[in-house]
Structure formats: structure tokens, C-alpha cells
């Protein structure tokens, strides 16, 4: 890119003299003989100018040059300005320097020699301006990319819903997001446990570091150990090279262990040690790897029952449950169904441009609101996407919604059975959110302790089964 300099001076001989010197050094020189023309040219070319040489005494000894300097700094403060002054007018030069001028040069009989001596400095000015512009362009590009990925993360892991249950969940996440301790997320399938884990990570002090996810139910045995801790070459058949494990990938960030209850007792012992001491060895390795990883685990299993049966280590439970978060089933906050449905439909439309449906009719919304959602928000998402994929109009009607038959999974689907299931689910969810403290569970359901005890005794055998 050619180097460009703007000369602003009301003396034609000065413009010609300086222009000749700079042009011989491969600079492209633009000139202006008055303030108005100088400002116009500066505004037109400020994006490519490397330097301005500005006469301080534009207008026969006036301070008009200072006004031009102020306006140039308002237009583009990054372009350096070198002031040209008459001999003995250093006071004006000092004022110009305070306004942001980068340097000054006296116009005397030795101007050519002085300018020759400062050519290298002028060249540095131009190079620094261009480098500054390059860094700004890169910074702006990085900011745009960061915003793009932040928006993607925000959309992917957004917790939708304005109910009290969702408000309490967000407040809980906020309170522990930056706490450098493990978190255990408990809840039914489809209630958004991974979303909660991501929210804990991205709202905390580790947000700029990795968020690494491992589904413990999808990998078993030695492969799970390799997945988390990595392995050395030749550790097992097919291990052709060293592999970095998920704990190393998550260093300084968060490791989310989904379905933690599906891991073996022996493996639980190894996880416990890593959580406790933040160090491990790769499979068949001898080097001790040290990390700084926050572990967030999730399960929908009855860990209390598993511990009683010897299937889950109590010490691992104690370590993971430093803080416990319960994700509420959708049936306990049905007022969020319309908002969730609109959210899932909007996201599906963005992912699949050919989808025409943009809204649900009142009858469709009413049908969604009356459904018990045994599969929770994940089931709602699938129902909305299936309907949107097949409907040819702009609205989804009630008949487009493929819901499970009423009472499916219960004895006969009667009204009484559905009410019982709903009551039992409410009591169980409140107990889980209250860490099985019945007085707190009663508060969550906004009923007296005696009222809660009545429902708890009514469904205790089913809840504890």
C-alpha cells in the first residue's frame, strides 16, 4: 500500500519544497493551501493517510492551524500530525502538542536539511500508523468473531422460561458459577442438565476457557479411562499414537461428566482422585499430568439407592455434591411451555430455511399446555420440530402435534391416574430441589408442612421405590 502524506500550508513555495523532498522518498503527497481544503482532503483520505504536516500559522500568523488540528483529531485521532511553525513560535507548538500533535518542525532557512534529518522519523510515523490500522482491523475481526461465537453459545445453551422454577434455577446458577468447586446436577431426562452445566461454565470466571463434555453412558471400561485421561502409544490394540484426554483438554476450564452414574466403581475411584488432587497419568503412562479443572457432573439416577446397593461411591457423591442443582421437570412449570415452543420453532426455522411454519395456533398451544410432558423439554422440542417439518402452512395446528396417548405409561390413562402422577411428580421434584428436607420442600410448593406430609405419606412408597 503506498504511503500517503497530506501537506497543509498557505505558502506555495513551502508546499512545493516539502512535496519534492517527500515524493523523492516514494511517498504519495497531497497538498492543500488553506484550512477548508485541508480538512476536506483529510476527511476524504484519513483512512489511508500515514501523516499530516500542518502549518500552525495558517492565515498570516493566526491560530487557525490549532483549530484545524482539533477538527482533524475529532475526525480521525489515529493519524499523526506534524506541526510546521515559524521560527521562534515554539509556544504555539507546545499548545499543538497538548492537543495531540506528534512532533513539530520549524520553517526556517534550513527546513530542507531538518526535514531530511527527520525522514526516518516520518517513515516511522507512517509505518506505525499502518501497523496500528492493521491491528485495529484484526481486533475488530476478532471482536466480530467473538460476538458471533458468544451468540452461538448463548443460543445453544439458553435457559428459556420465566416461571418461578426457572428463575430459581438461574439464581442458583449465578450464585455458584464462579465458585471453584464441583457441582452435581440432578434431574429427569430431557430437563436440560447439559444446558445448566454450560450456564455454570459460561457465567463464571472460566468462561473464556474450554467447556468439555463427556457422556459416561456412551463409553465404557478402558475406553472411558482413555477418553478422560488419555493414553500413550501402544496402551491397547489400536492405540497408534499418544492421545490427550478430556481432563487435559479442559485444563483451566470445566469438564462436564454427563450420566456419571453409568461409570464403574473402579473408575469412580479414579475420577475421585483426579477431582481431589487435580493430577493423573495417561493410560499406560508414567508422567504425572497436573491440571486445574472444575468438574460438573449430571445424572438422572437414584444415587441414594445406588449407594445403598454399592453401585455408587459415597465419597465420590460427597465430593461431587459440594453444590447440587435440580433441573425441574416441565410438568412442574407448564406456564413455560408456550415460550419454549416458540423458542424451539424459531431455532428450527433458522437451522432449516425451508421451514414455513412460524407460529402455533391457540388450539395447538392449548393442547401443548394440557400435556404432561413425560420427556420434558426435549420431548417438546422434538414435537415442535416434527410438526414444523411436515406442515406446509405458516401455522402449526393442534392436529399436527404428535403427542403420546393420554395416560401412556400408566394403568388405564384415567383422569384420576393422571392427577396422581402429577401430584407424585410435584412432591418428588420438591424433595429433590430441597435436598430431601421436607420443611423446605413444603415451602417450595407453597403449602404447610402438614399438607406436604399428607402428600408425602400418600406417595412415599412410589417416591422411595
Coordinates of C-alpha atoms in Angstrom, one line a residue:
X1 CA 0.0 0.0 0.0
X2 CA 1.5 3.4 -1.0
X3 CA 2.5 5.8 1.8
X4 CA 0.4 8.9 1.8
X5 CA 1.1 12.3 3.4
X6 CA -1.1 15.4 3.4
X7 CA 0.7 18.8 3.4
X8 CA -1.4 21.8 4.6
X9 CA 0.3 25.2 4.2
X10 CA -0.7 28.6 2.8
X11 CA 2.8 29.2 1.3
X12 CA 3.0 27.6 -2.2
X13 CA 6.8 27.5 -2.1
X14 CA 6.8 25.5 1.1
X15 CA 4.3 23.0 -0.3
X16 CA 6.4 22.6 -3.4
X17 CA 9.7 22.4 -1.4
X18 CA 8.5 19.8 1.1
X19 CA 6.5 17.9 -1.5
X20 CA 9.5 17.4 -3.7
X21 CA 11.6 16.0 -0.8
X22 CA 8.9 13.6 0.3
X23 CA 8.0 12.5 -3.3
X24 CA 11.6 11.5 -3.9
X25 CA 11.3 9.1 -0.9
X26 CA 8.4 7.2 -2.5
X27 CA 5.6 8.9 -0.6
X28 CA 2.4 10.0 -2.3
X29 CA 1.9 13.6 -1.4
X30 CA -1.4 15.5 -1.3
X31 CA -1.4 19.3 -0.7
X32 CA -3.9 21.9 0.5
X33 CA -3.3 25.7 0.7
X34 CA -6.0 26.6 3.3
X35 CA -7.8 25.2 6.3
X36 CA -11.1 24.3 4.4
X37 CA -9.3 22.5 1.6
X38 CA -7.0 20.7 4.2
X39 CA -10.0 19.4 6.2
X40 CA -11.8 18.3 3.1
X41 CA -8.8 16.3 1.9
X42 CA -8.2 14.9 5.4
X43 CA -11.8 13.7 5.7
X44 CA -11.5 12.0 2.2
X45 CA -8.2 10.2 2.8
X46 CA -8.0 9.8 6.6
X47 CA -8.3 6.0 6.2
X48 CA -5.1 5.8 4.2
X49 CA -3.0 8.8 5.4
X50 CA 0.2 8.0 7.2
X51 CA 1.0 11.6 8.3
X52 CA -0.2 15.1 8.1
X53 CA 2.2 18.1 8.0
X54 CA 0.2 21.1 9.1
X55 CA 1.2 24.7 9.1
X56 CA 0.3 26.2 12.5
X57 CA 0.2 29.8 11.2
X58 CA -2.5 29.3 8.5
X59 CA -3.9 32.7 7.8
X60 CA -0.9 35.0 8.3
X61 CA 0.1 34.3 11.9
X62 CA -3.3 33.3 13.3
X63 CA -4.0 30.2 15.4
X64 CA -6.2 28.7 12.7
X65 CA -3.8 25.8 12.5
X66 CA -4.8 24.8 16.0
X67 CA -8.5 24.7 15.1
X68 CA -7.7 22.5 12.1
X69 CA -5.7 20.2 14.3
X70 CA -8.6 19.9 16.8
X71 CA -11.0 19.1 14.0
X72 CA -8.6 16.5 12.4
X73 CA -8.3 14.8 15.8
X74 CA -12.1 14.7 16.0
X75 CA -12.3 13.1 12.5
X76 CA -9.5 10.5 12.9
X77 CA -7.4 10.7 16.0
X78 CA -5.1 7.9 14.9
X79 CA -3.4 9.9 12.1
X80 CA -0.2 11.6 13.5
X81 CA 0.1 15.3 12.8
X82 CA 3.5 17.1 12.5
X83 CA 3.2 20.8 13.1
X84 CA 5.1 23.3 10.9
X85 CA 5.9 26.5 12.8
X86 CA 7.6 29.8 12.1
X87 CA 10.9 30.4 13.7
X88 CA 10.6 31.4 17.4
X89 CA 6.9 30.3 17.7
X90 CA 7.5 27.3 20.0
X91 CA 4.7 28.4 22.3
X92 CA 2.2 27.6 19.7
X93 CA 4.0 24.3 19.0
X94 CA 3.7 23.4 22.7
X95 CA -0.1 24.1 22.6
X96 CA -0.3 21.9 19.5
X97 CA 1.5 19.1 21.2
X98 CA -1.0 19.3 24.1
X99 CA -3.8 18.9 21.5
X100 CA -2.3 15.7 20.2
X101 CA 0.3 16.8 17.6
X102 CA 3.1 14.2 17.3
X103 CA 6.0 16.5 16.5
X104 CA 6.9 19.9 15.1
X105 CA 9.3 21.3 12.6
X106 CA 10.4 24.9 12.3
X107 CA 10.2 26.6 8.9
X108 CA 13.5 28.4 8.5
X109 CA 16.3 28.6 6.0
X110 CA 17.4 25.1 6.9
X111 CA 13.9 23.5 6.5
X112 CA 15.2 21.1 3.8
X113 CA 18.1 19.9 5.9
X114 CA 15.9 19.5 9.0
X115 CA 13.3 17.6 7.0
X116 CA 16.0 15.3 5.5
X117 CA 17.2 14.6 9.0
X118 CA 13.7 13.6 10.1
X119 CA 12.8 11.5 7.1
X120 CA 13.4 8.3 9.1
X121 CA 11.1 9.6 11.9
X122 CA 8.4 10.4 9.3
X123 CA 8.8 6.9 7.9
X124 CA 8.4 5.5 11.4
X125 CA 5.2 7.6 11.8
X126 CA 3.8 6.1 8.6
X127 CA 4.8 2.6 9.5
X128 CA 3.3 2.8 13.0
X129 CA 0.0 4.2 11.7
X130 CA -0.3 1.4 9.2
X131 CA 0.6 -1.2 11.9
X132 CA -1.9 0.4 14.2
X133 CA -4.6 0.2 11.5
X134 CA -3.7 -3.4 10.8
X135 CA -4.0 -4.3 14.5
X136 CA -7.3 -2.4 14.7
X137 CA -8.7 -4.4 11.7
X138 CA -7.6 -7.7 13.3
X139 CA -9.0 -6.6 16.6
X140 CA -12.3 -5.7 15.0
X141 CA -12.4 -9.0 13.2
X142 CA -11.7 -10.9 16.4
X143 CA -14.4 -8.9 18.2
X144 CA -16.9 -9.8 15.5
X145 CA -15.9 -13.4 15.6
X146 CA -16.1 -13.5 19.4
X147 CA -19.6 -11.9 19.3
X148 CA -20.6 -14.5 16.7
X149 CA -19.5 -17.4 18.8
X150 CA -20.9 -15.8 22.0
X151 CA -24.3 -15.5 20.3
X152 CA -24.0 -19.2 19.2
X153 CA -23.2 -20.3 22.7
X154 CA -25.9 -18.1 24.1
X155 CA -28.5 -19.6 21.7
X156 CA -27.3 -23.2 22.1
X157 CA -27.2 -23.1 25.9
X158 CA -30.1 -20.6 26.6
X159 CA -32.4 -21.4 29.5
X160 CA -35.8 -20.5 28.3
X161 CA -38.7 -19.8 30.7
X162 CA -39.9 -17.1 33.1
X163 CA -41.6 -19.2 35.7
X164 CA -40.6 -19.2 39.3
X165 CA -38.9 -22.6 38.9
X166 CA -36.7 -21.3 36.1
X167 CA -36.0 -18.0 37.9
X168 CA -34.8 -20.0 41.0
X169 CA -32.7 -22.2 38.7
X170 CA -31.0 -19.2 37.1
X171 CA -30.4 -17.6 40.6
X172 CA -28.8 -20.9 41.8
X173 CA -26.5 -21.0 38.7
X174 CA -25.5 -17.4 39.3
X175 CA -24.7 -18.0 42.9
X176 CA -22.3 -20.8 42.2
X177 CA -21.0 -20.0 38.7
X178 CA -17.6 -18.7 39.9
X179 CA -17.2 -21.0 42.9
X180 CA -14.2 -23.2 42.2
X181 CA -15.8 -26.4 43.4
X182 CA -17.6 -29.4 41.8
X183 CA -21.4 -29.3 41.1
X184 CA -23.8 -32.2 40.8
X185 CA -26.8 -31.6 38.5
X186 CA -29.8 -33.9 39.1
X187 CA -33.0 -34.2 37.1
X188 CA -35.1 -36.3 34.8
X189 CA -34.1 -37.0 31.2
X190 CA -34.7 -34.0 28.9
X191 CA -34.7 -31.3 31.6
X192 CA -31.7 -29.6 30.3
X193 CA -28.9 -30.7 32.6
X194 CA -26.2 -30.0 29.9
X195 CA -27.6 -26.5 29.4
X196 CA -27.3 -25.9 33.2
X197 CA -23.7 -27.2 33.1
X198 CA -22.9 -24.8 30.2
X199 CA -24.5 -21.9 32.0
X200 CA -22.4 -22.6 35.1
X201 CA -19.3 -22.5 33.0
X202 CA -20.1 -19.5 30.7
X203 CA -21.4 -17.3 33.6
X204 CA -18.3 -18.0 35.7
X205 CA -14.7 -16.9 35.8
X206 CA -13.7 -19.8 33.4
X207 CA -15.9 -18.7 30.6
X208 CA -13.0 -18.0 28.2
X209 CA -11.5 -21.4 28.8
X210 CA -12.7 -24.8 27.4
X211 CA -16.0 -26.4 28.2
X212 CA -15.5 -30.1 27.6
X213 CA -18.4 -32.6 27.6
X214 CA -18.1 -36.4 28.2
X215 CA -21.1 -38.7 28.1
X216 CA -20.1 -41.5 30.5
X217 CA -23.0 -43.7 29.3
X218 CA -21.7 -43.7 25.8
X219 CA -18.2 -45.1 26.6
X220 CA -17.3 -48.0 28.9
X221 CA -14.4 -49.7 30.5
X222 CA -10.9 -48.9 29.4
X223 CA -12.1 -46.7 26.6
X224 CA -13.7 -44.4 29.1
X225 CA -10.5 -44.2 31.1
X226 CA -8.7 -43.4 27.8
X227 CA -11.3 -40.8 26.9
X228 CA -10.9 -38.9 30.1
X229 CA -7.2 -39.4 30.9
X230 CA -5.7 -40.0 27.5
X231 CA -3.3 -42.8 26.6
X232 CA 0.2 -43.4 25.4
X233 CA 1.1 -45.1 22.2
X234 CA 0.6 -48.9 22.4
X235 CA -1.6 -48.7 25.5
X236 CA -4.0 -51.1 23.8
X237 CA -4.8 -52.5 20.4
X238 CA -5.3 -49.7 18.0
X239 CA -3.5 -47.0 20.2
X240 CA -1.2 -46.0 17.4
X241 CA -0.1 -42.7 19.0
X242 CA -0.4 -40.7 22.2
X243 CA -3.8 -39.2 22.8
X244 CA -4.6 -36.2 25.1
X245 CA -7.6 -36.9 27.4
X246 CA -10.6 -34.7 28.2
X247 CA -9.2 -33.7 31.5
X248 CA -6.1 -32.2 29.8
X249 CA -8.4 -30.6 27.2
X250 CA -10.4 -28.9 29.9
X251 CA -7.4 -27.5 31.8
X252 CA -8.3 -24.1 33.3
X253 CA -11.9 -24.7 32.2
X254 CA -14.8 -27.0 33.0
X255 CA -15.3 -30.8 32.4
X256 CA -18.9 -31.9 32.3
X257 CA -19.4 -35.6 33.1
X258 CA -22.9 -36.5 31.9
X259 CA -24.5 -39.7 33.1
X260 CA -21.9 -40.1 35.8
X261 CA -23.9 -42.9 37.5
X262 CA -23.1 -45.1 34.5
X263 CA -19.4 -45.5 35.3
X264 CA -18.0 -48.5 37.2
X265 CA -17.0 -48.4 40.8
X266 CA -13.3 -48.8 39.9
X267 CA -13.5 -45.9 37.5
X268 CA -15.3 -43.8 40.1
X269 CA -12.3 -44.2 42.4
X270 CA -10.0 -42.8 39.7
X271 CA -12.3 -39.9 39.0
X272 CA -12.4 -39.1 42.7
X273 CA -8.7 -39.0 42.9
X274 CA -8.4 -36.6 39.9
X275 CA -11.1 -34.3 41.4
X276 CA -9.4 -34.3 44.8
X277 CA -5.7 -33.9 43.7
X278 CA -6.0 -32.5 40.1
X279 CA -3.4 -34.9 38.8
X280 CA -3.4 -38.2 36.9
X281 CA -1.4 -40.3 34.5
X282 CA -2.4 -41.2 30.9
X283 CA -3.3 -44.9 30.3
X284 CA -0.1 -46.9 30.4
X285 CA 1.8 -43.7 31.1
X286 CA 4.4 -42.8 33.7
X287 CA 4.3 -39.0 33.6
X288 CA 2.1 -37.2 36.2
X289 CA -0.2 -34.7 34.5
X290 CA -1.4 -31.7 36.7
X291 CA -4.4 -29.8 35.7
X292 CA -6.8 -27.1 37.0
X293 CA -10.3 -28.4 36.1
X294 CA -13.7 -27.7 37.6
X295 CA -15.9 -30.8 37.4
X296 CA -19.6 -30.6 36.8
X297 CA -21.4 -33.9 36.8
X298 CA -25.0 -34.9 36.0
X299 CA -27.3 -37.8 36.4
X300 CA -31.0 -38.8 36.4
X301 CA -30.3 -41.9 38.5
X302 CA -31.3 -42.6 42.1
X303 CA -27.8 -42.1 43.6
X304 CA -29.1 -42.7 47.2
X305 CA -30.4 -46.1 46.1
X306 CA -27.2 -46.9 44.2
X307 CA -25.0 -46.0 47.1
X308 CA -27.2 -48.3 49.3
X309 CA -26.7 -51.1 46.8
X310 CA -22.9 -50.4 46.5
X311 CA -23.2 -49.2 42.9
X312 CA -22.0 -45.6 43.5
X313 CA -19.2 -44.5 45.8
X314 CA -20.4 -42.4 48.8
X315 CA -17.1 -40.4 48.8
X316 CA -17.5 -39.5 45.2
X317 CA -21.0 -38.4 45.8
X318 CA -19.9 -36.3 48.8
X319 CA -17.2 -34.7 46.6
X320 CA -19.4 -34.0 43.6
X321 CA -22.4 -32.8 45.7
X322 CA -20.5 -29.8 47.1
X323 CA -23.3 -27.9 45.4
X324 CA -26.4 -29.7 44.0
X325 CA -28.6 -28.2 41.3
X326 CA -32.0 -29.8 40.5
X327 CA -33.5 -29.3 37.0
X328 CA -37.3 -29.1 37.3
X329 CA -39.4 -31.4 35.1
X330 CA -41.5 -29.4 32.6
X331 CA -44.8 -30.6 34.2
X332 CA -43.9 -28.6 37.3
X333 CA -43.7 -25.3 35.3
X334 CA -46.2 -25.7 32.5
X335 CA -46.5 -21.9 32.1
X336 CA -43.2 -22.0 30.3
X337 CA -44.5 -24.3 27.5
X338 CA -45.6 -21.5 25.1
X339 CA -42.3 -19.7 25.4
X340 CA -40.3 -22.9 25.0
X341 CA -42.4 -23.9 22.0
X342 CA -41.9 -20.6 20.3
X343 CA -38.1 -20.8 21.1
X344 CA -37.8 -24.3 19.6
X345 CA -39.8 -23.3 16.5
X346 CA -37.7 -20.2 15.9
X347 CA -34.4 -22.1 16.3
X348 CA -35.6 -24.8 13.9
X349 CA -36.5 -22.2 11.3
X350 CA -33.0 -20.7 11.5
X351 CA -31.5 -24.2 11.1
X352 CA -33.8 -25.3 8.3
X353 CA -34.5 -22.4 5.9
X354 CA -37.2 -24.3 4.0
X355 CA -39.5 -24.5 7.1
X356 CA -42.6 -22.3 6.5
X357 CA -44.3 -22.6 9.9
X358 CA -43.7 -19.6 12.1
X359 CA -46.4 -19.8 14.8
X360 CA -48.7 -22.2 16.6
X361 CA -52.5 -21.7 16.7
X362 CA -54.3 -21.2 20.0
X363 CA -55.7 -24.7 19.9
X364 CA -52.2 -26.1 19.3
X365 CA -50.8 -24.1 22.3
X366 CA -53.7 -25.3 24.4
X367 CA -53.0 -28.9 23.5
X368 CA -49.4 -28.5 24.5
X369 CA -50.3 -26.8 27.8
X370 CA -52.6 -29.7 28.7
X371 CA -50.0 -32.4 28.1
X372 CA -47.9 -33.9 31.0
X373 CA -44.6 -34.0 29.1
X374 CA -43.0 -37.2 30.4
X375 CA -40.0 -36.5 28.2
X376 CA -39.8 -32.9 29.4
X377 CA -38.4 -30.1 27.3
X378 CA -36.5 -32.5 25.0
X379 CA -39.8 -34.1 24.1
X380 CA -41.4 -30.7 23.5
X381 CA -38.5 -29.8 21.1
X382 CA -39.0 -33.0 19.1
X383 CA -42.7 -32.5 18.9
X384 CA -42.3 -28.9 17.6
X385 CA -39.6 -29.9 15.1
X386 CA -41.6 -32.9 13.7
X387 CA -44.7 -30.7 13.3
X388 CA -42.7 -27.9 11.6
X389 CA -41.0 -30.3 9.3
X390 CA -44.2 -31.6 7.8
X391 CA -46.7 -28.7 7.9
X392 CA -47.0 -26.8 4.6
X393 CA -48.6 -23.6 6.0
X394 CA -47.3 -20.8 8.2
X395 CA -49.1 -22.1 11.3
X396 CA -49.0 -25.4 13.2
X397 CA -52.4 -26.7 14.1
X398 CA -53.3 -28.9 17.0
X399 CA -53.6 -32.0 14.8
X400 CA -50.0 -31.6 13.6
X401 CA -48.7 -32.3 17.1
X402 CA -47.7 -35.9 17.6
X403 CA -48.1 -36.5 21.4
X404 CA -48.2 -39.7 23.3
X405 CA -51.6 -41.1 24.1
X406 CA -53.1 -39.8 27.3
X407 CA -52.1 -42.0 30.2
X408 CA -49.4 -43.8 28.2
X409 CA -47.2 -45.5 30.8
X410 CA -49.9 -45.6 33.4
X411 CA -52.5 -48.3 34.1
X412 CA -55.5 -47.0 32.2
X413 CA -54.9 -43.3 31.5
X414 CA -57.9 -42.2 33.6
X415 CA -58.2 -38.7 34.9
X416 CA -57.5 -39.9 38.5
X417 CA -54.3 -41.7 37.4
X418 CA -53.0 -38.6 35.7
X419 CA -53.7 -36.5 38.7
X420 CA -51.9 -39.0 41.0
X421 CA -48.9 -39.0 38.7
X422 CA -48.8 -35.2 38.6
X423 CA -49.0 -34.9 42.4
X424 CA -46.4 -37.6 42.9
X425 CA -44.0 -35.8 40.5
X426 CA -44.5 -32.5 42.2
X427 CA -43.7 -34.0 45.6
X428 CA -40.6 -35.8 44.3
X429 CA -39.3 -32.8 42.5
X430 CA -39.7 -30.6 45.5
X431 CA -37.9 -33.1 47.7
X432 CA -35.0 -33.3 45.2
X433 CA -34.8 -29.5 45.0
X434 CA -34.8 -29.2 48.8
X435 CA -32.2 -32.0 49.2
X436 CA -34.9 -34.1 50.9
X437 CA -35.6 -31.6 53.6
X438 CA -39.4 -31.8 53.9
X439 CA -39.9 -28.4 55.5
X440 CA -38.1 -26.7 52.6
X441 CA -39.9 -28.9 50.1
X442 CA -43.2 -27.6 51.6
X443 CA -42.0 -24.0 51.2
X444 CA -41.2 -24.7 47.5
X445 CA -44.7 -25.9 46.9
X446 CA -46.1 -23.1 49.0
X447 CA -48.0 -25.4 51.3
X448 CA -47.9 -26.0 55.0
X449 CA -45.7 -28.7 56.5
X450 CA -48.7 -30.8 57.5
X451 CA -50.1 -30.5 54.0
X452 CA -46.8 -31.7 52.5
X453 CA -46.6 -34.6 54.9
X454 CA -50.0 -35.7 53.8
X455 CA -48.9 -35.9 50.2
X456 CA -45.5 -37.4 51.1
X457 CA -47.1 -40.2 53.0
X458 CA -49.5 -40.8 50.2
X459 CA -46.7 -41.3 47.6
X460 CA -43.8 -42.3 49.8
X461 CA -43.6 -45.9 48.6
X462 CA -43.5 -44.8 44.9
X463 CA -41.1 -42.0 45.6
X464 CA -38.6 -44.2 47.5
X465 CA -39.0 -47.2 45.3

